[in-house]
Coordinates of C-alpha atoms in Angstrom, one line a residue:
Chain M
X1 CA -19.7 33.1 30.6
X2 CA -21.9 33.0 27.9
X3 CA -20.2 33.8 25.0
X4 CA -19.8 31.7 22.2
X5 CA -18.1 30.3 18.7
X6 CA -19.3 31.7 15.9
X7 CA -21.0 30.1 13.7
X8 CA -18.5 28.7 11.4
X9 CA -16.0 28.2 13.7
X10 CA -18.2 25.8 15.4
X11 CA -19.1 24.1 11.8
X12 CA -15.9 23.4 11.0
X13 CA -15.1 22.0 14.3
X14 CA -17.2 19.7 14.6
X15 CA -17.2 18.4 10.6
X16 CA -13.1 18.3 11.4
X17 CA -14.4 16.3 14.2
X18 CA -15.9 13.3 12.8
X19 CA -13.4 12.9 9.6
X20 CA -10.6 12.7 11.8
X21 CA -12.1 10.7 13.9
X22 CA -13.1 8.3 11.4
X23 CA -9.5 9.1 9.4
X24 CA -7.9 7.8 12.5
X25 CA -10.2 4.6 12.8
X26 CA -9.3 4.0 8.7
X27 CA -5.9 4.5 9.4
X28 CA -5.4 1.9 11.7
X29 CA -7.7 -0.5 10.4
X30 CA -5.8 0.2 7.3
X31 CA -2.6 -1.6 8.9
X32 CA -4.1 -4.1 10.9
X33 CA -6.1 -5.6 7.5
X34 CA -4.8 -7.4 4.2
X35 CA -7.7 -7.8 2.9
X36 CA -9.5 -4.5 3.3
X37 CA -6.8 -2.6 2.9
X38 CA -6.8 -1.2 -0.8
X39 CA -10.6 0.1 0.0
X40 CA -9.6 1.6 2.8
X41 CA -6.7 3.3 1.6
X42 CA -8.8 4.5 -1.4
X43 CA -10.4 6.4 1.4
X44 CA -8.1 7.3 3.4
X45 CA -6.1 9.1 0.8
X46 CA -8.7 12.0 -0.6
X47 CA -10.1 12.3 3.1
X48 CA -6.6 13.4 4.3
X49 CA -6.6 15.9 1.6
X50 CA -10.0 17.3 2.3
X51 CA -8.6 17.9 6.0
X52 CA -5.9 19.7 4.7
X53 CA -7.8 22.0 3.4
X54 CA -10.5 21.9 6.0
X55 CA -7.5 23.1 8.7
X56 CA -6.0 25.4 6.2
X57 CA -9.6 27.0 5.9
X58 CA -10.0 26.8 9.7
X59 CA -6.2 28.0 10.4
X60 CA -7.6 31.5 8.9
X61 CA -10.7 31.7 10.3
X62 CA -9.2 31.4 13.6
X63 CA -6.7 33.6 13.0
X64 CA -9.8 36.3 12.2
X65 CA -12.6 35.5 14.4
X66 CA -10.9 35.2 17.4
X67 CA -12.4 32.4 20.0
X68 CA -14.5 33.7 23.0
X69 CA -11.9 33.8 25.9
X70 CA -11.5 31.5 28.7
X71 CA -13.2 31.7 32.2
X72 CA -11.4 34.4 34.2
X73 CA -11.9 31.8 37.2
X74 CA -10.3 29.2 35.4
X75 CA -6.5 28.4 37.2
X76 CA -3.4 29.6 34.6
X77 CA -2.0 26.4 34.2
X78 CA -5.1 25.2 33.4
X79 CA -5.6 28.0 30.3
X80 CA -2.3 27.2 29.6
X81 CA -2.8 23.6 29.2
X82 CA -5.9 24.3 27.4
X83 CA -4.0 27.0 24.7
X84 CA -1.1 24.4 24.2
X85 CA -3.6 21.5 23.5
X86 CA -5.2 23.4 20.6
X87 CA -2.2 24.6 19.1
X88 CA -1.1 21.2 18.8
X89 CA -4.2 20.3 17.6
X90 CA -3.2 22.4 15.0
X91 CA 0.3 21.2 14.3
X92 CA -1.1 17.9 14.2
X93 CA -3.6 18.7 12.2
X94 CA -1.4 20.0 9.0
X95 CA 1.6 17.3 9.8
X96 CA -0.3 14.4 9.5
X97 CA -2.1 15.1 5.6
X98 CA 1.3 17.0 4.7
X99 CA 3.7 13.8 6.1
X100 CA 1.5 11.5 4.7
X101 CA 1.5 13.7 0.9
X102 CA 5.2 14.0 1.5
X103 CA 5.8 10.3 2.1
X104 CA 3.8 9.1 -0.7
X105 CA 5.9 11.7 -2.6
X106 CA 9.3 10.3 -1.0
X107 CA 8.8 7.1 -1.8
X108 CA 7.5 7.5 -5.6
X109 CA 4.2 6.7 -5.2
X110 CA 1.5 8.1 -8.1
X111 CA -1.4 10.2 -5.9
X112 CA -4.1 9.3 -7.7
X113 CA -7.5 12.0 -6.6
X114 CA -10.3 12.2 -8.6
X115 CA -10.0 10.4 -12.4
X116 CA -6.5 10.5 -13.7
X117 CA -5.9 14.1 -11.8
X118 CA -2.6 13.5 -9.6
X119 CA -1.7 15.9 -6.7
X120 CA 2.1 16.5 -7.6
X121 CA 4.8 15.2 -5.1
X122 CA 6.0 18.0 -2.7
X123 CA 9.3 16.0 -2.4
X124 CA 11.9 14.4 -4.4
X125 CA 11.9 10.5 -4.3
X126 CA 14.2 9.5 -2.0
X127 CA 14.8 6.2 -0.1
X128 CA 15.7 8.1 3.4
X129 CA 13.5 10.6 3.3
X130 CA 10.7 7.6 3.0
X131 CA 12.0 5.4 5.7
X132 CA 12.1 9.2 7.9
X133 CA 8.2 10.1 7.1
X134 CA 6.4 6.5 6.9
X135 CA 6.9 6.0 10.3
X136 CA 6.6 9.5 11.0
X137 CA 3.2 9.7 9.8
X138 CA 2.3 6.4 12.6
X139 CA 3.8 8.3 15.3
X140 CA 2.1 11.1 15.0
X141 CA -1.2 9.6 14.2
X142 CA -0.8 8.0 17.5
X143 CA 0.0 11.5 18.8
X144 CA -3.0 13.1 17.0
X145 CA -5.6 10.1 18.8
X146 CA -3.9 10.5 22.7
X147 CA -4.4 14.4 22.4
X148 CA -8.0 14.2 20.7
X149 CA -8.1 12.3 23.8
X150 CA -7.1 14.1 26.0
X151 CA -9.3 17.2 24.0
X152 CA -12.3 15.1 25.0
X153 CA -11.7 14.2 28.4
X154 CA -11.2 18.1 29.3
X155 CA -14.4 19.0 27.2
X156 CA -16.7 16.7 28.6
X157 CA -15.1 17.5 32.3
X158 CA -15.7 21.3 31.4
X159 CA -19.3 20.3 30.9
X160 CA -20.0 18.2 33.8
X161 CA -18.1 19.0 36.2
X162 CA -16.3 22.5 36.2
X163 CA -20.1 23.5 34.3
X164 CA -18.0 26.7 33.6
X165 CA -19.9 27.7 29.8
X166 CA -17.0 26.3 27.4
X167 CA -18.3 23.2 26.1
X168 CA -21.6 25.0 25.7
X169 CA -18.8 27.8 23.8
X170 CA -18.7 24.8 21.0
X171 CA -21.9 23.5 21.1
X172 CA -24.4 26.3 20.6
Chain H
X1 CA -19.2 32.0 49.1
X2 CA -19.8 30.1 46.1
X3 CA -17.9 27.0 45.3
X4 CA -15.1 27.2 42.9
X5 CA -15.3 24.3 39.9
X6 CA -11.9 24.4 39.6
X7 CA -11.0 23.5 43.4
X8 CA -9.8 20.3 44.5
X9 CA -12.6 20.1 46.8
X10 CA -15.0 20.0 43.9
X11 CA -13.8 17.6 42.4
X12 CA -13.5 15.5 45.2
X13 CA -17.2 15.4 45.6
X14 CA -18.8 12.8 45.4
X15 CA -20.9 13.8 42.6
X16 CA -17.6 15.2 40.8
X17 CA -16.6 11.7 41.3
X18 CA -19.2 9.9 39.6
X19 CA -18.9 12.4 36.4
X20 CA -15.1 12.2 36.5
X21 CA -15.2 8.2 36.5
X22 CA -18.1 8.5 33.5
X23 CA -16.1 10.3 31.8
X24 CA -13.1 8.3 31.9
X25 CA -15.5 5.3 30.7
X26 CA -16.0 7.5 27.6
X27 CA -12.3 7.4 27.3
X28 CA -11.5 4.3 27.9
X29 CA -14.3 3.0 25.4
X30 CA -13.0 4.6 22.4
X31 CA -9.2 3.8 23.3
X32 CA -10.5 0.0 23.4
X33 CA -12.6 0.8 19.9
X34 CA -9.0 1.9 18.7
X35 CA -7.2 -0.8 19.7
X36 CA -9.5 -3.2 18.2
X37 CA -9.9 -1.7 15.1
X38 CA -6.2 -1.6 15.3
X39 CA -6.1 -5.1 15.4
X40 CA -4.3 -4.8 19.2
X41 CA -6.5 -7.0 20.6
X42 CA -6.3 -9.9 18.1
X43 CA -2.5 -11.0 17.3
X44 CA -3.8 -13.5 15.7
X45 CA -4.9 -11.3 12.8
X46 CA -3.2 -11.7 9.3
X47 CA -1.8 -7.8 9.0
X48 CA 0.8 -6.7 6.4
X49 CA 2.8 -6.9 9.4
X50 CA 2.7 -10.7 10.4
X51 CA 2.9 -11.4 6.3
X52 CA 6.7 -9.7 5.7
X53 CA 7.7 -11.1 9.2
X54 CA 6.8 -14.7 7.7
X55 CA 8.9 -13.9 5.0
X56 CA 11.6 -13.4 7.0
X57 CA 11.2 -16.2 9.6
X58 CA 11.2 -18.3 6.4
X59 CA 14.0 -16.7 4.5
X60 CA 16.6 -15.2 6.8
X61 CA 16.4 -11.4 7.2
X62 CA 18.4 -9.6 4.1
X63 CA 18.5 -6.0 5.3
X64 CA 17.9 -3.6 2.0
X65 CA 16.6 -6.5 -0.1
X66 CA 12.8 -6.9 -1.4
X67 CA 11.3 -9.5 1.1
X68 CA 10.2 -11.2 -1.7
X69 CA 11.5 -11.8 -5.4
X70 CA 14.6 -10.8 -3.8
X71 CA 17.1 -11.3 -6.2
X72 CA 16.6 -9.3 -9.8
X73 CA 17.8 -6.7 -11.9
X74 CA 16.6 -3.5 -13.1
X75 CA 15.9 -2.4 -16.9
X76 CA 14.5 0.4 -18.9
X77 CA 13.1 0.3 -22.0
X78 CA 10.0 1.5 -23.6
X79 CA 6.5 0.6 -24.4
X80 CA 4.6 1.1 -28.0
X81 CA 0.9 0.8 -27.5
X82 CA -0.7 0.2 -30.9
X83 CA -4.0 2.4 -29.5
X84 CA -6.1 -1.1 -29.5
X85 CA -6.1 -1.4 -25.7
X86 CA -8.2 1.6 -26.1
X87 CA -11.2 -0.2 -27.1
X88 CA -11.1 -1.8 -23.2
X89 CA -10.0 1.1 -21.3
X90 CA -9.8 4.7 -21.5
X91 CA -6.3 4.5 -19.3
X92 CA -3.5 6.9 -21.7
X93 CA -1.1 3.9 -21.3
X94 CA -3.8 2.8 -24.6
X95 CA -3.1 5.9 -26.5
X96 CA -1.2 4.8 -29.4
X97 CA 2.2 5.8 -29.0
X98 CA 5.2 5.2 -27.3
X99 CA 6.1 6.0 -23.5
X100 CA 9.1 4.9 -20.9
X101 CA 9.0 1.8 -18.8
X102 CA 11.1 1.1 -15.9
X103 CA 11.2 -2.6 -14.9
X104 CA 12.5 -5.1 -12.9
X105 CA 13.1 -9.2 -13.7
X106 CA 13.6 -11.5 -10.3
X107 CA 13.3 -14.6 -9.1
X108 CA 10.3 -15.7 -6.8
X109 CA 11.3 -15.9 -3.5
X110 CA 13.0 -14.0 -0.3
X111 CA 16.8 -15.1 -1.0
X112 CA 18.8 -12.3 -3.1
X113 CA 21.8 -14.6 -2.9
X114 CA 20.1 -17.5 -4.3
X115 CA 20.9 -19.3 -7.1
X116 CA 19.1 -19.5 -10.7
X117 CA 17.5 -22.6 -10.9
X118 CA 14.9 -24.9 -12.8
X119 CA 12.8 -24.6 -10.0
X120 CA 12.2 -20.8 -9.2
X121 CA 9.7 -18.5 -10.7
X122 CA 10.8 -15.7 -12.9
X123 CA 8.7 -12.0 -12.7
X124 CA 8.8 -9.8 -14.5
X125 CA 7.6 -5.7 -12.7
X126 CA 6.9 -2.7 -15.1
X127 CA 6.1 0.9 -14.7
X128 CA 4.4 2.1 -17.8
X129 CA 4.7 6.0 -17.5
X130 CA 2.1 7.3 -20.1
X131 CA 2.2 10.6 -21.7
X132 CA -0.9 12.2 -19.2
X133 CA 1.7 11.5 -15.9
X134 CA -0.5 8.3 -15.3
X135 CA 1.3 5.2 -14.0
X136 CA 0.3 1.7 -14.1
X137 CA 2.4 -1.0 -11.9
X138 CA 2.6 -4.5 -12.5
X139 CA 4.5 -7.3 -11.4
X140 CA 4.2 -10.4 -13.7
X141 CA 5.4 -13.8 -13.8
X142 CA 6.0 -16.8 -15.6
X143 CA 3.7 -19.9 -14.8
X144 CA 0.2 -19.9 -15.7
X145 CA -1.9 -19.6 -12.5
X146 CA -1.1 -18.8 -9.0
X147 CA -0.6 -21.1 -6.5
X148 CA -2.8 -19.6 -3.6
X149 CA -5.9 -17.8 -4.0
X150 CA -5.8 -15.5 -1.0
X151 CA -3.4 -13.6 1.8
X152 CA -4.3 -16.6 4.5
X153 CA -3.1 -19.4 2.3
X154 CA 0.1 -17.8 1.0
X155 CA 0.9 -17.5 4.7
X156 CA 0.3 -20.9 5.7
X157 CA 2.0 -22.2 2.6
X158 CA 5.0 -20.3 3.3
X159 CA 5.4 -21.8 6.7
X160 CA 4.4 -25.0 5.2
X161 CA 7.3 -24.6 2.2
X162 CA 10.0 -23.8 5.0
X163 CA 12.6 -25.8 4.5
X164 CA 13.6 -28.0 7.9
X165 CA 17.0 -26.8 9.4
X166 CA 18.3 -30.2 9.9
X167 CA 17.5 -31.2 6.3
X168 CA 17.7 -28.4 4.1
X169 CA 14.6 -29.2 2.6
X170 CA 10.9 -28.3 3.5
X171 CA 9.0 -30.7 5.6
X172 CA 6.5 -33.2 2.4
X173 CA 4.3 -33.8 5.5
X174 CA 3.5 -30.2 6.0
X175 CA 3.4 -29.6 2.4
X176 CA 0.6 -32.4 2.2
X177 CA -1.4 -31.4 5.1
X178 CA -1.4 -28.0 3.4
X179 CA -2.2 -29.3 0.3
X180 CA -5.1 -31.2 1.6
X181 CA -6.4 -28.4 3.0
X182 CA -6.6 -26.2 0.2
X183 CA -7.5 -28.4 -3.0
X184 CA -7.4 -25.4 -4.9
X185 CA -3.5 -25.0 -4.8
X186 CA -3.2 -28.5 -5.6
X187 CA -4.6 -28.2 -9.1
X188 CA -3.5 -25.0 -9.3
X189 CA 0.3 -26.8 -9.0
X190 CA -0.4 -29.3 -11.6
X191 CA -1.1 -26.9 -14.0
X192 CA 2.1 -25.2 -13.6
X193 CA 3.9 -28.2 -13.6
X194 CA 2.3 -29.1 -16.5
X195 CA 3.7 -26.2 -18.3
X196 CA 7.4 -26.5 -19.5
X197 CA 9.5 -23.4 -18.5
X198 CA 11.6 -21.5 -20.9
X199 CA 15.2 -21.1 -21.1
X200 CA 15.8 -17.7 -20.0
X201 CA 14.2 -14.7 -19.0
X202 CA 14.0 -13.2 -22.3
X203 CA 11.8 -15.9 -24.0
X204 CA 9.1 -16.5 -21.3
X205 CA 5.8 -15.5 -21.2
X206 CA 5.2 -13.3 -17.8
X207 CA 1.1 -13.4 -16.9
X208 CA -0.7 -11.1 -14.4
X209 CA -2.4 -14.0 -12.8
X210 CA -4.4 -11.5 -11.2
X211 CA -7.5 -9.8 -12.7
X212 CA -8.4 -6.3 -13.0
X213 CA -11.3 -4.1 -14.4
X214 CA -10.7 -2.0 -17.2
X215 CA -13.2 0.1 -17.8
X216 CA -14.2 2.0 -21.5
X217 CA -15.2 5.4 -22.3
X218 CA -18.8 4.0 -22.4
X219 CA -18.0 3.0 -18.7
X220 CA -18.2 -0.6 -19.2
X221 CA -15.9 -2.9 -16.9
X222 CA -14.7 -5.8 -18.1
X223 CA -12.6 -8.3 -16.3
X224 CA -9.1 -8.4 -18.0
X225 CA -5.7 -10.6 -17.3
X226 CA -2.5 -9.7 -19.1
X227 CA 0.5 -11.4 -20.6
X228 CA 3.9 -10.2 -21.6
X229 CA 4.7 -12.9 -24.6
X230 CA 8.0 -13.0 -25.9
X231 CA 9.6 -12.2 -29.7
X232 CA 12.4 -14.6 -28.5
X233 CA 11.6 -18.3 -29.9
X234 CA 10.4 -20.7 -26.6
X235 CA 12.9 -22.9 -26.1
X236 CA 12.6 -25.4 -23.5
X237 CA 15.0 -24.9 -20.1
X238 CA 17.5 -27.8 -21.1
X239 CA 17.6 -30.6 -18.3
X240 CA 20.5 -30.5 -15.6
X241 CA 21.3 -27.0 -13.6
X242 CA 24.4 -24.9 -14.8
X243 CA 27.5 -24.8 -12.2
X244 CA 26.9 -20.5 -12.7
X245 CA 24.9 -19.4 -9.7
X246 CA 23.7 -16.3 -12.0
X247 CA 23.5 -18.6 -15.4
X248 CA 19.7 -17.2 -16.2
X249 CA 20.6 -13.5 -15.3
X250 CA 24.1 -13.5 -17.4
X251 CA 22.2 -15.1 -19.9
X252 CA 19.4 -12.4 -19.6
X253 CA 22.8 -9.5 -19.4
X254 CA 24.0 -11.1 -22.6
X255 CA 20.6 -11.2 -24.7
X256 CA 20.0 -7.4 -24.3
X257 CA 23.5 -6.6 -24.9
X258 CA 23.3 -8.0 -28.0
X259 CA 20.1 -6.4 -29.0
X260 CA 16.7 -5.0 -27.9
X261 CA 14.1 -7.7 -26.0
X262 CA 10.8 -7.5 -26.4
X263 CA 7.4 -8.8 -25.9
X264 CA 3.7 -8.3 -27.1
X265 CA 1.6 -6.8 -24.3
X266 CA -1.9 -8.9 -24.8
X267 CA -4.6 -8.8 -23.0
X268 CA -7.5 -11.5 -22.3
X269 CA -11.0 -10.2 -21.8
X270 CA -12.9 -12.5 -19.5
X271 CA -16.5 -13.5 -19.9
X272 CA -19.3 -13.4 -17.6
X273 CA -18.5 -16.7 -15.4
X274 CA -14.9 -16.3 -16.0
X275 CA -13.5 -16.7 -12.3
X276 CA -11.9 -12.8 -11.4
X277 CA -11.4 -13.6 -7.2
X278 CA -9.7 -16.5 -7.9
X279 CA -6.1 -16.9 -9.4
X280 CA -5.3 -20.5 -9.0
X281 CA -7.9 -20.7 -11.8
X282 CA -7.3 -20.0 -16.1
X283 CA -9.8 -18.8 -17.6
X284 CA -11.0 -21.0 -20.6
X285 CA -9.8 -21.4 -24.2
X286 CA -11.1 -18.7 -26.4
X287 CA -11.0 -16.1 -24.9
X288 CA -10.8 -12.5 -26.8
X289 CA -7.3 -11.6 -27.2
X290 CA -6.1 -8.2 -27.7
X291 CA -2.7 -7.2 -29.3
X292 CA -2.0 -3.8 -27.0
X293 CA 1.8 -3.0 -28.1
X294 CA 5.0 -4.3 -27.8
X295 CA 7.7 -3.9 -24.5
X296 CA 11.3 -3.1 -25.9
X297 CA 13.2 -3.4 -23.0
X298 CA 17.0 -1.5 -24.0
X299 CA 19.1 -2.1 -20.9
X300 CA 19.7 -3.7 -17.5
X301 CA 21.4 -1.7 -14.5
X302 CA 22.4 -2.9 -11.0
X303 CA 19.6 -2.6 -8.4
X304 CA 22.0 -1.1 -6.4
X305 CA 21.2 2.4 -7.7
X306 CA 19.1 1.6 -11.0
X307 CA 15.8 3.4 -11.3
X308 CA 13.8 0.0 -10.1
X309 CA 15.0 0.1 -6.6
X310 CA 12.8 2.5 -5.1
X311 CA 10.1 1.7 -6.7
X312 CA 7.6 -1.0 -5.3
X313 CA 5.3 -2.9 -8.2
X314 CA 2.3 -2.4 -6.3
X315 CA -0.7 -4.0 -8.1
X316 CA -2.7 -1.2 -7.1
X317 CA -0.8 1.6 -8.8
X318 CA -3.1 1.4 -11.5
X319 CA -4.4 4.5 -14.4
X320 CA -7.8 5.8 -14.2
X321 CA -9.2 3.8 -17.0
X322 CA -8.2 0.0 -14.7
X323 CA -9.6 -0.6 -11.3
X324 CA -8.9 -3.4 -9.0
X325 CA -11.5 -6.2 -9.1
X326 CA -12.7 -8.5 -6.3
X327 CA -9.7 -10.6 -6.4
X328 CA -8.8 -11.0 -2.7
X329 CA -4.9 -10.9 -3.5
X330 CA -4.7 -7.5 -4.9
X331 CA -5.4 -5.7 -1.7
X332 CA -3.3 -8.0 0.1
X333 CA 0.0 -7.7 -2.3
X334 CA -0.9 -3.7 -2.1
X335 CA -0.8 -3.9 1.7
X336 CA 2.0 -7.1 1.6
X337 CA 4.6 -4.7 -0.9
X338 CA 4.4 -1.5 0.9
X339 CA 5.1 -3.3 4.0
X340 CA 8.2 -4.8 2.3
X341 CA 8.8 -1.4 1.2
X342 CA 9.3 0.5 4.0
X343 CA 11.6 -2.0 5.7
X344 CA 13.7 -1.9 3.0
X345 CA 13.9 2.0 2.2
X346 CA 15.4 2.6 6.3
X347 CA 18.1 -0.1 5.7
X348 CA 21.4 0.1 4.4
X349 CA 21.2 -2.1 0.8
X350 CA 24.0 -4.7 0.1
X351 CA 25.3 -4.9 -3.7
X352 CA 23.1 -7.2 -5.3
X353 CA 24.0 -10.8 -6.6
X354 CA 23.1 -9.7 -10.7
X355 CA 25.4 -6.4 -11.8
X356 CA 24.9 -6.2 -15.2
X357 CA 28.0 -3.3 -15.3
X358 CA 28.4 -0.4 -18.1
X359 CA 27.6 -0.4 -21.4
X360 CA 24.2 -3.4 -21.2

């Protein structure tokens, strides 16, 4: 198999890469820190946003440049393991920025970006629909880290041990 | 024929083996990165977490309630900014003009049932909502400095401030080790004993204690703090304690029933030297005071459902135009309130002790 992503597909995979990634380490150092964690929300705020749009940008390239398919050798439940994974990727990738938008929204918060431009809230302040999403956004930020785990193992086994052409797919 | 990579003999190779176990290395190294920088691995570390769970070992839990400054009472009112702020910071809230505030005064402290006393701290938390959609937060109170200058001490003061079960009262020993250990909250304590408290909520002066940046269209930061200082004449709280568990809050329902409240919004510009990470310390006499506007606050409702209750007076809801500075407490309220905030929003809320009722 040697085909592989194109270009931009492979650009924004890996730049998607490394901010969530980091967004994930912020995040939980976030919590775990009084005394860091203003700057690091200050940070972890604008990021999220720029993923949003990152996977919104992604979503569509996807859906036009279709991936280079899977090994033909390569077991079903193992391609079905493999689609399943992304496309949760994908859910997670728009809950987490839109939960986290929504809970700030819920429960009244300004969203400060850039100067004094706001984003707008996306849902009415509401004392239940708060206590829903805040935790929300934790579970599925622990979600989001066990499957980019997971995402990781299965790359770096395709690379060194199946050696079947689909890390190389991503890397070149 | 040639192997197949997917095959359980392959990976059961010896070689497979060894890159299967590296791999899970990888794994396990950035779970373990995780959990540190989640703070997993060290319970020992002071977390917004640990900080509202104090508060409740020390308090009782009050399901619904703010886990601190518990017991309070919502108002609205508005805010007239004469347009001289504007000279420090470019924030709208500056603008001259006139925009809503939604507020909140309480009592220090994690009990909503408690009752009004010569001893306890009164706040007073505003929302200024200024004509560009900006917001700025800010929870004030009355005494002149704060007792603890960062997250660590305000911990180990509230544990040393819990009052024994088989007394009632907190243990003096802990109180003194405490205080020997942190000087600073010492003098900081005889300075607000020093200072005489008012009678009521309507004639004291409510400071930020904290510092901020506010930062000019020339953007220059200066250091500011803030005070709320009353219309109402200071009179002095009169010795003894009345037998009305809400006598400072019905006095408070009764003052803006009769008529508007209001204070003058000044702010203090520091000067290089002045401390700005440190709030157990006043900044010296002399200091440049501005006259920003005047707080009319119009009415009191019930927590219960008044427009205060979902809202938490984060110190770091602040306008472009005021930044935080490198006052260690900011980022610790910030973390502390939210914290607070989301424990409160997923449980079912009691009617508070102060209902001001229809028509205030």
């Amino acid at each position: 198999m040697t085909q592989t992503f194109p270009l931009l597909s492979r650009l924004l995979h890996w730049t998607m890469a490394v901010l969530i990634l980091a967004m994930l380490f912020v995040g939980a150092a976030m919590v775990s820190s009084l005394s860091d964690y203003s700057r690091l929300v200050a940070i972890h705020r604008p990021l999220g946003i720029l993923l949003l749009v990152l996977v919104a940008v992604r979503l569509i390239n996807r859906l036009l440049a279709s991936p280079p398919p899977l090994p033909v050798a390569m077991p079903p439940l193992l391609k079905f393991v493999a689609h399943a994974s992304h496309w949760l990727l994908y859910g997670l990738m728009f809950a987490l920025p839109l939960v986290g938008w929504g809970m700030l929204s819920a429960g009244g918060y300004p969203i400060p970006l850039i100067g004094s431009f706001h984003l707008p809230p996306i849902l009415p302040h509401d004392k239940a629909l708060y206590a829903i999403l805040r935790p929300a956004h934790t579970v599925l930020a622990y979600l989001l880290f066990l499957t980019f785990l997971a995402h990781l193992g299965a790359a770096l086994t395709h690379a060194l041990v199946f050696k079947d052409g689909v890390f190389r797919s991503m890397v070149k | 024929m040639p192997d197949d990579p997917y095959s359980f003999a392959h990976l059961t190779k010896a070689a497979s083996l060894v890159r299967l176990s590296g791999v899970g290395i990888v794994l396990v190294s950035i779970a373990g990165a995780f959990a540190a920088t989640a703070g997993w691995l060290s319970p020992g570390r002071l977390d917004a977490d640990r900080m509202i769970d104090r508060f409740e070992a020390v308090n009782g839990e009050h399901p619904g309630f703010r886990r601190n400054h518990a017991k309070g009472v919502c108002f609205t009112g508005w805010f007239e900014s004469s347009g001289n702020g504007a000279r420090l910071s470019t924030a709208a809230v500056f603008w001259r003009g006139r925009m809503p505030v939604i507020g909140r005064f309480a009592l220090a402290g994690g009990l909503p049932m408690m009752a009004d006393g010569p001893a306890a701290v009164r706040s007073m938390a505003l929302e200024f909502q200024s004509p560009d959609g900006d917001r700025w937060r800010t929870a004030m109170n009355d005494i002149p400095v704060f007792p603890v200058k960062d997250a660590q001490a305000f911990y180990d003061q509230l544990a040393a401030g819990k009052p024994d079960p088989r007394t009632g009262r907190p243990d003096p020993a802990a109180m003194q080790v405490f205080l020997a250990r942190h000087p600073e909250t010492a003098r900081a304590l005889a300075l607000i004993k020093a200072q005489p408290f008012s009678s009521g909520f309507g004639n004291a002066t409510y400071n930020s204690l904290n510092t901020l940046l506010f930062v000019d269209g020339a953007r220059v930061a200066r250091p500011v703090r803030w005070s709320m200082v009353p219309h109402d004449t200071f009179v002095p709280e009169p010795a003894g304690k009345p037998a009305d568990p809400n006598y400072l809050f019905d006095a408070l329902i009764a003052r803006v029933k009769d008529s508007p409240v209001q204070w003058r919004l000044v702010l203090t510009v520091g000067q290089p030297g002045d401390p700005t990470d440190d709030a157990t310390v006043p900044w010296p006499e002399g200091r440049n005071r501005i006259d920003a506007g005047v707080l009319t606050v119009m009415a009191l409702q019930d927590e219960d459902d008044g427009a205060c209750r979902d809202i938490s007076f984060d110190p770091l809801v602040l306008p472009a135009g005021i930044t935080a500075s490198d006052d260690p407490l900011l980022s610790a309220r910030s973390g502390a309130y939210s914290e607070s905030f989301t424990r409160r929003e997923g449980e079912a809320k009691p009617p508070s002790a102060v209902q001001p009722g229809t028509g205030s």
